[in-house]
PDB file of C-alpha atoms (C1' of nucleotides) in Angstrom:
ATOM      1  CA  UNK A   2     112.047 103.924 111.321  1.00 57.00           C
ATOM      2  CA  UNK A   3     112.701 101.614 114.121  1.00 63.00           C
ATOM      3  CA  UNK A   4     111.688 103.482 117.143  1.00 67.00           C
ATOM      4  CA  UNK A   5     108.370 103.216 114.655  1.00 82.00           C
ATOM      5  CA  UNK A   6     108.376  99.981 115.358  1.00 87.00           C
ATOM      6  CA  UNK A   7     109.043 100.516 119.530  1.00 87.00           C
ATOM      7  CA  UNK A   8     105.562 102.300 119.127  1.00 91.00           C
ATOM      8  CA  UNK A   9     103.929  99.518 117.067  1.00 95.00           C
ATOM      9  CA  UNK A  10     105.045  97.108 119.170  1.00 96.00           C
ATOM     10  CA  UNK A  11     103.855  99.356 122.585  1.00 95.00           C
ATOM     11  CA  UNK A  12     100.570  99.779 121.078  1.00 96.00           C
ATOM     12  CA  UNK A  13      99.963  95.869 119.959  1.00 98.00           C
ATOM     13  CA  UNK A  14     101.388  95.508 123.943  1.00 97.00           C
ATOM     14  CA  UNK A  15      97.596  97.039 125.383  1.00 98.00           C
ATOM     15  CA  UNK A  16      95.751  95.281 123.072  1.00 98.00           C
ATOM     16  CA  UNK A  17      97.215  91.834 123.835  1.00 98.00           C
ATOM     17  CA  UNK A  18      96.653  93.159 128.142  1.00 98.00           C
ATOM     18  CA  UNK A  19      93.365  93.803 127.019  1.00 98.00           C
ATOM     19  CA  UNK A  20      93.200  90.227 125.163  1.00 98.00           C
ATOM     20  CA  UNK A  21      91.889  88.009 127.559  1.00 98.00           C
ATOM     21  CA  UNK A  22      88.841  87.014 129.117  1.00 98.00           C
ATOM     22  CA  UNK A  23      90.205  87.659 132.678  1.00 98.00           C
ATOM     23  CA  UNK A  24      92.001  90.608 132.472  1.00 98.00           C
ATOM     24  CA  UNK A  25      89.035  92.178 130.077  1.00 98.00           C
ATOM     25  CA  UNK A  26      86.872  91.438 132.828  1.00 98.00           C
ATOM     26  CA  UNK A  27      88.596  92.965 135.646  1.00 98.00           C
ATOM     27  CA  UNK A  28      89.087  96.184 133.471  1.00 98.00           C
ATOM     28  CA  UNK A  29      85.282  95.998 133.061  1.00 97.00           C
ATOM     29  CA  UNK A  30      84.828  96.310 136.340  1.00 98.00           C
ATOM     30  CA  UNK A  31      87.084  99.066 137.059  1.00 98.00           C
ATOM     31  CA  UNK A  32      85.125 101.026 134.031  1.00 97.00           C
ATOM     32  CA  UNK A  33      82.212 100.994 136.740  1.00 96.00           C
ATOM     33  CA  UNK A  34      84.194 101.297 139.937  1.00 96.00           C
ATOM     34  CA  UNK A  35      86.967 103.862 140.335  1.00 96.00           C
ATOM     35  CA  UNK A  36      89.079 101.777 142.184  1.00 97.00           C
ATOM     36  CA  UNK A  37      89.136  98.335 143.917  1.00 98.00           C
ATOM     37  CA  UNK A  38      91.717  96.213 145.929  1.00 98.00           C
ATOM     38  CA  UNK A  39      92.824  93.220 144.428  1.00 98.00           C
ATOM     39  CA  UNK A  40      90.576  91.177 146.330  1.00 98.00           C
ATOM     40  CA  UNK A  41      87.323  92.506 144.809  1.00 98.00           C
ATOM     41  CA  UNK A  42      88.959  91.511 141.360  1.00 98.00           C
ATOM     42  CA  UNK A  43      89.557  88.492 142.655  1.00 98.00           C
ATOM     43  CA  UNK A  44      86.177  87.553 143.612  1.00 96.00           C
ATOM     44  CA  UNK A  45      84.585  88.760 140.628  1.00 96.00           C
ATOM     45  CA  UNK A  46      87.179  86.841 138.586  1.00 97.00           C
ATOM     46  CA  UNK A  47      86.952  83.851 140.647  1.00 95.00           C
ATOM     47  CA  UNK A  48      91.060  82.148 140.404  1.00 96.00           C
ATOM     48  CA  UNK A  49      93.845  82.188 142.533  1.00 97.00           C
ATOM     49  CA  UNK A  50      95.041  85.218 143.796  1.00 98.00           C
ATOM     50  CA  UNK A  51      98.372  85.097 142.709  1.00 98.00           C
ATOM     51  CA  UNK A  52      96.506  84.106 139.142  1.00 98.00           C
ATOM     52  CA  UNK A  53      94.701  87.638 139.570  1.00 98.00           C
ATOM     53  CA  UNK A  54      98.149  89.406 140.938  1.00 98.00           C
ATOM     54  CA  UNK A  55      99.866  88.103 137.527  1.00 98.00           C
ATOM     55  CA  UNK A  56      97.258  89.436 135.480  1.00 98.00           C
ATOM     56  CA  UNK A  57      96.830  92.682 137.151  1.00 98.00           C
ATOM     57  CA  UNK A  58     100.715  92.837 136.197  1.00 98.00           C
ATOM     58  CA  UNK A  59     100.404  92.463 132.775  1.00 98.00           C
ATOM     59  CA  UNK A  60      97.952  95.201 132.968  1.00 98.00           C
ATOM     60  CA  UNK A  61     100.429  97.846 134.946  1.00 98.00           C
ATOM     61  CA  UNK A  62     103.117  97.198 132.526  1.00 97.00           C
ATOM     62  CA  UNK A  63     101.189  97.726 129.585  1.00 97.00           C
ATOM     63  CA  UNK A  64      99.972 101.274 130.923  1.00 96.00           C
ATOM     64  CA  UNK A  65      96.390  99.766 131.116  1.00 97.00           C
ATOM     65  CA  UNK A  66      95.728 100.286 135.230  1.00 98.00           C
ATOM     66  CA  UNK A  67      97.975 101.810 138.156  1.00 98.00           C
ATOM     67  CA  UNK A  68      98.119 100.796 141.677  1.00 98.00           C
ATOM     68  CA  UNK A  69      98.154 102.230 145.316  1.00 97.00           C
ATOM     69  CA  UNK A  70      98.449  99.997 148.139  1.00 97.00           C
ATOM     70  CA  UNK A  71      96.914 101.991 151.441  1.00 97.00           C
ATOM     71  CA  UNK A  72      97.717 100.104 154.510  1.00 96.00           C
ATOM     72  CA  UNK A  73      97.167  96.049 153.739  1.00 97.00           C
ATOM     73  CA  UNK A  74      95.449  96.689 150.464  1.00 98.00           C
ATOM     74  CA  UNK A  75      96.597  97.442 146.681  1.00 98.00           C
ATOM     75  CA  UNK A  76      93.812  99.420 144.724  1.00 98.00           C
ATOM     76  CA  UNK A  77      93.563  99.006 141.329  1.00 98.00           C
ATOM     77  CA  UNK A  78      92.401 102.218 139.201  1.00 98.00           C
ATOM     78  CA  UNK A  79      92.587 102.710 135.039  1.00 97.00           C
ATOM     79  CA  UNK A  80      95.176 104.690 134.100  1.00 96.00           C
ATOM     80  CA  UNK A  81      93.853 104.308 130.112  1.00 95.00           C
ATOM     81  CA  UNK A  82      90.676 106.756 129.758  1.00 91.00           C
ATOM     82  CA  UNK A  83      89.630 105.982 126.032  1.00 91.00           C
ATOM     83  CA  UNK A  84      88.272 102.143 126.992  1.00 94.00           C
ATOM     84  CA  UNK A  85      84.582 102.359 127.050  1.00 93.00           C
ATOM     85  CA  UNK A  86      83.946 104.032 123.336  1.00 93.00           C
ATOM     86  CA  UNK A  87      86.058 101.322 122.001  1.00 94.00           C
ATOM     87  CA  UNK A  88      84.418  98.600 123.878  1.00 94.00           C
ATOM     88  CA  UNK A  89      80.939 100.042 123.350  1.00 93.00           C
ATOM     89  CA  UNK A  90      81.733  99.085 119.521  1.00 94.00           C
ATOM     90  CA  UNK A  91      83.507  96.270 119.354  1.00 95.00           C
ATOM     91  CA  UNK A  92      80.238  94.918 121.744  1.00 94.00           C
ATOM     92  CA  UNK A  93      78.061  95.985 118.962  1.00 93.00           C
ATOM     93  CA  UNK A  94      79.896  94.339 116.295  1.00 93.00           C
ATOM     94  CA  UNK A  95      79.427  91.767 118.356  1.00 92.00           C
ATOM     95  CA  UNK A  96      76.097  91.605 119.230  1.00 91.00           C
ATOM     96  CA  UNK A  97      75.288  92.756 114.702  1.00 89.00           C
ATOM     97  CA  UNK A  98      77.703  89.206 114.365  1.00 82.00           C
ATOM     98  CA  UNK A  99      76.009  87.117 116.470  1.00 77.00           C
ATOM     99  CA  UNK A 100      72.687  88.150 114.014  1.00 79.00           C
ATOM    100  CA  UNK A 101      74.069  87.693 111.062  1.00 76.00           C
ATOM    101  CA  UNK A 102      74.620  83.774 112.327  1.00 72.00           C
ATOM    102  CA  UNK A 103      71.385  83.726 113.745  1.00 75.00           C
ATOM    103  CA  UNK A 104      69.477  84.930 110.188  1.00 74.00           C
ATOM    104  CA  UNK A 105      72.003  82.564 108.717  1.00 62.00           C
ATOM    105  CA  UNK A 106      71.083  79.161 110.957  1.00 63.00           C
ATOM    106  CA  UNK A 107      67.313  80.348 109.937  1.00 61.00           C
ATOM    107  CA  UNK A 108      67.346  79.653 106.496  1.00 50.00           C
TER     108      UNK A 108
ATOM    109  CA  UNK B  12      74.859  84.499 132.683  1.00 56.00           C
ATOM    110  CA  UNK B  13      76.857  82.012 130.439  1.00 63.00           C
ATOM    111  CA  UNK B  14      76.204  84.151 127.223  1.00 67.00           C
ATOM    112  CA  UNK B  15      77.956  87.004 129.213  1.00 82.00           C
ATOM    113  CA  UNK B  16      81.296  84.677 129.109  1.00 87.00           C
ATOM    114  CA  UNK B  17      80.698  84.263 125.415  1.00 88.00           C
ATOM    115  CA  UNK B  18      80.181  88.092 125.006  1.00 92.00           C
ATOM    116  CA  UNK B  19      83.226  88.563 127.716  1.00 95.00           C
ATOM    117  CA  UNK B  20      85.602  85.614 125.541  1.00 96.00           C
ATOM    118  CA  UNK B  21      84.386  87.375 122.086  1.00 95.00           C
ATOM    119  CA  UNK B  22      85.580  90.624 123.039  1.00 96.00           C
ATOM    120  CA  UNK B  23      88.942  89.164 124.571  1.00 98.00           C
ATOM    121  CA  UNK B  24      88.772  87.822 121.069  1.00 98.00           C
ATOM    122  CA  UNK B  25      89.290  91.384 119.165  1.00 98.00           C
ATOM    123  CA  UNK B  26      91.827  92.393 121.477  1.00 98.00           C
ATOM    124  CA  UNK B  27      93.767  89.409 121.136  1.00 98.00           C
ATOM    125  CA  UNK B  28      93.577  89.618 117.016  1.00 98.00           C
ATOM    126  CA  UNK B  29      94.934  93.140 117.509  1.00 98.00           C
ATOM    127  CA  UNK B  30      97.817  92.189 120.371  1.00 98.00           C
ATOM    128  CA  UNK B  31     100.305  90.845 118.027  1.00 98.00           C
ATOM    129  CA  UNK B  32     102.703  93.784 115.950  1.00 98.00           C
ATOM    130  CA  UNK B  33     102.424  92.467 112.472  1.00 98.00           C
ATOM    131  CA  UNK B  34      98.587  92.829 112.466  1.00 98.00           C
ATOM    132  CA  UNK B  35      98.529  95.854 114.328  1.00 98.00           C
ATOM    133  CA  UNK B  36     100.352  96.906 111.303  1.00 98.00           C
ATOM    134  CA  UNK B  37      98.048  95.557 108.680  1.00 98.00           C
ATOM    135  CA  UNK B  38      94.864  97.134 110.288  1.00 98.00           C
ATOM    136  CA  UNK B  39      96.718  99.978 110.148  1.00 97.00           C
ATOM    137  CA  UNK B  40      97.625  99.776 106.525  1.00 98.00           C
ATOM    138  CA  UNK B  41      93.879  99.141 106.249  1.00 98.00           C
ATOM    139  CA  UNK B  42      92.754 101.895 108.214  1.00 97.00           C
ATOM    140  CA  UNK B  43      94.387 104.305 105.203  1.00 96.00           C
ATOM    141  CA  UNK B  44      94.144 102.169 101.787  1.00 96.00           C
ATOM    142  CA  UNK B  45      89.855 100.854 102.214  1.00 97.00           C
ATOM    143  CA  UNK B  46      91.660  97.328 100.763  1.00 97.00           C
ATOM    144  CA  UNK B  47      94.756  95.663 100.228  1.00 98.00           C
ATOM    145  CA  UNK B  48      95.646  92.091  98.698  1.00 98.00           C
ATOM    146  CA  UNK B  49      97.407  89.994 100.668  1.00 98.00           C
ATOM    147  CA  UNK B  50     100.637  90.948  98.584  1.00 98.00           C
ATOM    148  CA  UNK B  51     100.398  94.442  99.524  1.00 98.00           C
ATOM    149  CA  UNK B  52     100.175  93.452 102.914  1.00 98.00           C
ATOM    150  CA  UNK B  53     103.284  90.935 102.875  1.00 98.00           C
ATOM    151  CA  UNK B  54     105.294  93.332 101.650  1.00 96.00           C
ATOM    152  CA  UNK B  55     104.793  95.902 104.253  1.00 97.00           C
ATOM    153  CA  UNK B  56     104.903  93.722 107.399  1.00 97.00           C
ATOM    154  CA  UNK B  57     107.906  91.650 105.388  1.00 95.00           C
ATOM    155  CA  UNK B  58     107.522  87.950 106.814  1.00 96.00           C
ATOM    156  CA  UNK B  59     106.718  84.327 104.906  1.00 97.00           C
ATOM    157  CA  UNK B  60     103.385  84.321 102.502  1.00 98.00           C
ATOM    158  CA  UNK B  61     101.829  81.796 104.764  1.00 98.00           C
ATOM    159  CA  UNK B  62     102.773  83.916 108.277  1.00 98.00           C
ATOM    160  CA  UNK B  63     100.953  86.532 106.230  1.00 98.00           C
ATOM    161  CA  UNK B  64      98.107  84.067 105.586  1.00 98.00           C
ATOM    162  CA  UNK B  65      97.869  82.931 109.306  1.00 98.00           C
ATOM    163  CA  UNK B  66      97.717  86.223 110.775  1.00 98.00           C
ATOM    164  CA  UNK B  67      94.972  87.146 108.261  1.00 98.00           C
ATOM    165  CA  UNK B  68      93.115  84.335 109.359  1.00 98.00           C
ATOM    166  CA  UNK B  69      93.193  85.122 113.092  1.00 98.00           C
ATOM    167  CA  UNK B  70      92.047  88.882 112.183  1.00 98.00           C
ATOM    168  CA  UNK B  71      89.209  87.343 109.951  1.00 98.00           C
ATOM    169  CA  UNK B  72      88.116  85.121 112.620  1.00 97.00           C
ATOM    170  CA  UNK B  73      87.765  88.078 115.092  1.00 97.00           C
ATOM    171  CA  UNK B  74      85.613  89.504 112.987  1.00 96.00           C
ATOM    172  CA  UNK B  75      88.399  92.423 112.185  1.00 97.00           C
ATOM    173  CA  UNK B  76      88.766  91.870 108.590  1.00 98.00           C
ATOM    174  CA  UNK B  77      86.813  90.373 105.862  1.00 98.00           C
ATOM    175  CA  UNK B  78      88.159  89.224 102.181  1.00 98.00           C
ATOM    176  CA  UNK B  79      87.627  89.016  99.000  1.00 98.00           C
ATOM    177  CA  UNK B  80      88.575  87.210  96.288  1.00 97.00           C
ATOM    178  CA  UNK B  81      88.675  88.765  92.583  1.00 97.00           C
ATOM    179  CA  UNK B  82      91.243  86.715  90.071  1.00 96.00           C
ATOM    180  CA  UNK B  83      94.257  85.525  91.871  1.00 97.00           C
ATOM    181  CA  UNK B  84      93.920  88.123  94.243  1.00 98.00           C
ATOM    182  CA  UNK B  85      92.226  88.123  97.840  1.00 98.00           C
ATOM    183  CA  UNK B  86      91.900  91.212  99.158  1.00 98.00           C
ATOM    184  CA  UNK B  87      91.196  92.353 102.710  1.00 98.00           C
ATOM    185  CA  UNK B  88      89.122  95.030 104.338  1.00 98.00           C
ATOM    186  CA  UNK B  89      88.195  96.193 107.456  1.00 97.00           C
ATOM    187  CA  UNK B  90      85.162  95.423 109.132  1.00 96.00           C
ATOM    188  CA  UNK B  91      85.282  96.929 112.337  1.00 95.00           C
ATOM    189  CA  UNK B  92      85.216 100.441 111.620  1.00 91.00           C
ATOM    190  CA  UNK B  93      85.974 102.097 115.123  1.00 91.00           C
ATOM    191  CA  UNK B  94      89.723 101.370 115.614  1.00 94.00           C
ATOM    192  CA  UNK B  95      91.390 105.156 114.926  1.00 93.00           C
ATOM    193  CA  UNK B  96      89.616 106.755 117.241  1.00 93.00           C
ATOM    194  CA  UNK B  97      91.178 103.996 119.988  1.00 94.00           C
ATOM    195  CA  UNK B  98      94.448 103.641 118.360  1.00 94.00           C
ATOM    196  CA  UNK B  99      94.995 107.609 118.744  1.00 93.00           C
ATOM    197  CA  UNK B 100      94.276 107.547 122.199  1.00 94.00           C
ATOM    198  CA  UNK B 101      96.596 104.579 122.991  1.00 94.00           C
ATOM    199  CA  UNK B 102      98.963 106.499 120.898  1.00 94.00           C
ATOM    200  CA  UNK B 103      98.824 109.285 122.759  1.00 93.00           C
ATOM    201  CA  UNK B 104      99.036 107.434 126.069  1.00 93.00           C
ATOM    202  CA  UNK B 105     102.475 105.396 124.713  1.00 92.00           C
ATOM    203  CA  UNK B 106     104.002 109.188 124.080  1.00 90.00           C
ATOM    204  CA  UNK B 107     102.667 110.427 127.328  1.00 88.00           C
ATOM    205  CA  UNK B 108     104.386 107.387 129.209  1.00 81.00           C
ATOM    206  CA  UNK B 109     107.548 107.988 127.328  1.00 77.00           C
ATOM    207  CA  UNK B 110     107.651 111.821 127.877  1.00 80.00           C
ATOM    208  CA  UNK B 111     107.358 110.915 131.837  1.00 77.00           C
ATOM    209  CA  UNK B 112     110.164 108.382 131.671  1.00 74.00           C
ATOM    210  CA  UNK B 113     112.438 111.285 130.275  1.00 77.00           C
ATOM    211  CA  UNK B 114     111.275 113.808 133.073  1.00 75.00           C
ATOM    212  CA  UNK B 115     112.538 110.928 135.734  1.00 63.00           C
ATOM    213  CA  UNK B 116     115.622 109.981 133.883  1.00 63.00           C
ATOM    214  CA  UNK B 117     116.459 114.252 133.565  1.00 61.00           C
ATOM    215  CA  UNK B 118     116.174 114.209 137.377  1.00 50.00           C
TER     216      UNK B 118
ATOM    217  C1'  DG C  26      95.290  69.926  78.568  1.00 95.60           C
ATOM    218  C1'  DC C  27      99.836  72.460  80.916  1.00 95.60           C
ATOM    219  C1'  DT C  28     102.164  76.276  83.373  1.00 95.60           C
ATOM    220  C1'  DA C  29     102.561  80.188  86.238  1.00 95.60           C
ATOM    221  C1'  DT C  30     101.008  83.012  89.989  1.00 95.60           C
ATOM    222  C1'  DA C  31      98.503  84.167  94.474  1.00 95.60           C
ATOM    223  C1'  DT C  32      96.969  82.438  98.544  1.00 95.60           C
ATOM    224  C1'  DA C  33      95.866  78.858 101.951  1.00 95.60           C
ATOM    225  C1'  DT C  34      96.811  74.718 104.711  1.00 95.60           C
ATOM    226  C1'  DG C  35      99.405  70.930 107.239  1.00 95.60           C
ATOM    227  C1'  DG C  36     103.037  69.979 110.075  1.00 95.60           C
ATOM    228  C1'  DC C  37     106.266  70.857 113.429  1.00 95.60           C
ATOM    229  C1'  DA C  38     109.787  72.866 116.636  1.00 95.60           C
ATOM    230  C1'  DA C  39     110.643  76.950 119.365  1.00 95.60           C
ATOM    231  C1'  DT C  40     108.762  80.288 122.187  1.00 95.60           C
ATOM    232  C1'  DT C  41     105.290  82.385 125.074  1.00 95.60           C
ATOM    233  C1'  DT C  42     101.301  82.293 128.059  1.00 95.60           C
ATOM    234  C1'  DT C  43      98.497  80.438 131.574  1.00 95.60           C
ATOM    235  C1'  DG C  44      97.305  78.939 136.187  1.00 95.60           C
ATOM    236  C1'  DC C  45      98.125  76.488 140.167  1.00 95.60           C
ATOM    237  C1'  DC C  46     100.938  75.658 144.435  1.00 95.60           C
ATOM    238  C1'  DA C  47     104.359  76.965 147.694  1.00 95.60           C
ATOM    239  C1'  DA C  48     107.061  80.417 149.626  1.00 95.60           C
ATOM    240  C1'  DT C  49     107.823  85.346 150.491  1.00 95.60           C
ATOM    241  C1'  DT C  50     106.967  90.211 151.565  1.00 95.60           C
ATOM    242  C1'  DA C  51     104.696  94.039 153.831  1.00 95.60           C
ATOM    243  C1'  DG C  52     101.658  96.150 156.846  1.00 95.60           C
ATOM    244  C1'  DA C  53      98.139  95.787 160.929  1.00 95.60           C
ATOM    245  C1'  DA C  54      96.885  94.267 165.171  1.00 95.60           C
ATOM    246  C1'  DA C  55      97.687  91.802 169.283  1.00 95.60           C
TER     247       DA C  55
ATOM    248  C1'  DT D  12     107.742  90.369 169.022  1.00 95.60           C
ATOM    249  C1'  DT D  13     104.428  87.357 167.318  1.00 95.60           C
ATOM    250  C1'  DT D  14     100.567  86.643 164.502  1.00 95.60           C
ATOM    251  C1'  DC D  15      97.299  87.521 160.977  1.00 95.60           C
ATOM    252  C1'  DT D  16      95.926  89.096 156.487  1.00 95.60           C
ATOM    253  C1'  DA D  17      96.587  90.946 151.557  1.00 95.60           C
ATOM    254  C1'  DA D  18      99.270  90.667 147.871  1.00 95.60           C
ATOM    255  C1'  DT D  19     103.413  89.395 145.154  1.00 95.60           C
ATOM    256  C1'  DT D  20     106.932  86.267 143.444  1.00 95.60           C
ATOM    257  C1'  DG D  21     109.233  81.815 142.021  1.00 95.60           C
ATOM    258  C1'  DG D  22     108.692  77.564 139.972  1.00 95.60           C
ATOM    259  C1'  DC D  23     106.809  74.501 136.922  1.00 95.60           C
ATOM    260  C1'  DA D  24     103.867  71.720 133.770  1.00 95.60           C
ATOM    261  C1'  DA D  25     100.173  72.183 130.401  1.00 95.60           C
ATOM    262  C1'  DA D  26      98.350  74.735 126.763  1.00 95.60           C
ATOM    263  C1'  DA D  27      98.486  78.137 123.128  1.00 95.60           C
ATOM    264  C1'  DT D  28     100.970  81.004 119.744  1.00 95.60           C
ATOM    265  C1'  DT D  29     104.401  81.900 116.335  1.00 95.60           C
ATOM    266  C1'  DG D  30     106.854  81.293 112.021  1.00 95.60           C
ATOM    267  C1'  DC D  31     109.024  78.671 108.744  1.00 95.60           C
ATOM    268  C1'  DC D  32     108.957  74.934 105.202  1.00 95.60           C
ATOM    269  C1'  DA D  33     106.609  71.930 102.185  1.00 95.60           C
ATOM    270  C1'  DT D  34     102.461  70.966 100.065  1.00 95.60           C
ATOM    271  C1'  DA D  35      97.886  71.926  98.276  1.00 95.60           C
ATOM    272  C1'  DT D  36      94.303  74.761  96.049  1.00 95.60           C
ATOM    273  C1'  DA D  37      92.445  77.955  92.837  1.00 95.60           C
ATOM    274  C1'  DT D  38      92.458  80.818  88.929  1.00 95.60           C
ATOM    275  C1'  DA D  39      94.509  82.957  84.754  1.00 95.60           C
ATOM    276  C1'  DG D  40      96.724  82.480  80.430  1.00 95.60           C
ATOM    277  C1'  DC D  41      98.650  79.704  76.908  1.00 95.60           C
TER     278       DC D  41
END
DNA sequence: GCTATATATGGCAATTTTGCCAATTAGAAA
DNA sequence: TTTCTAATTGGCAAAATTGCCATATATAGC
């Protein structure tokens, strides 16, 4: 019963990491790259670093990425495999939404 | 290149709907029962009518949900239709994580 | 009409999140 | 050791979220 809950509450934990523009982003990129130091995320982000560090914490302690930091660098790699499936859909309930407005506006 | 941030802030959009434990727990309810009313649903996740309400609303604006009214009732649906696949995969990563923090605490 | 029931909305205080700046840590190179 | 560079942490104000209460809305039945 309540360690039920523990899981519920683990599992709403990744999709609140995942939920925001930011952090979405950076795990975008690392759906393409493998790996990348904190300052690639940072540039493709575009805010402070210590913004980006935050983030990238909220996203290790929700099981979403792990880290490795090889000599003055911390590389960022996903530790969650199942991402791009999921996003693939969500982007085409998207995309099927943003019709549905458009057919709407055209009446 | 700006309708990418929409796209990008959209998605963030689902995520977010889905980061907080009493919806987590009504999608779920809705990923076994095709439609609930929003009694059914209140007295599974057990908080205040219009909590109930709110959290509906947020899931409904994401594009999550969508409801229907028939008598007194509204009843809710799902309308994204990919979440179990995801959800058992970020189950299975919350039991991995937990089965490797009993292997370090055995050491 | 009036009453009861199901849901939604407005308002508001408490809590959480966000993002910047400043200060700190850790490793590399001089 | 000193210095430089990459990243993290602490602090804090602004913004957003949460959840309850009171009120409003809508529909059914009398």
């Amino acid at each position: 019963m309540e360690q039920n809950k523990d899981f519920i509450v683990a599992q709403a934990k990744i999709f609140k990491a995942l939920g925001h523009p930011s952090r979405l982003l950076m795990v975008e990129a690392l759906m393409q790259q493998e790996e990348l130091c904190v300052c690639d995320l940072q540039s493709r982000v575009g805010a402070d670093m210590s913004t980006i560090s935050k983030h990238l914490g909220v996203l290790k302690a929700a099981g979403i990425v792990r880290d490795s930091k090889r000599g003055l660098n911390v590389y960022y790699s996903l530790q969650l495999k199942c991402l791009s499936t999921f996003m693939r859909c969500t982007a085409d309930a998207i995309r099927g939404r943003l019709l549905e407005d458009m057919k709407l506006l055209g009446r």
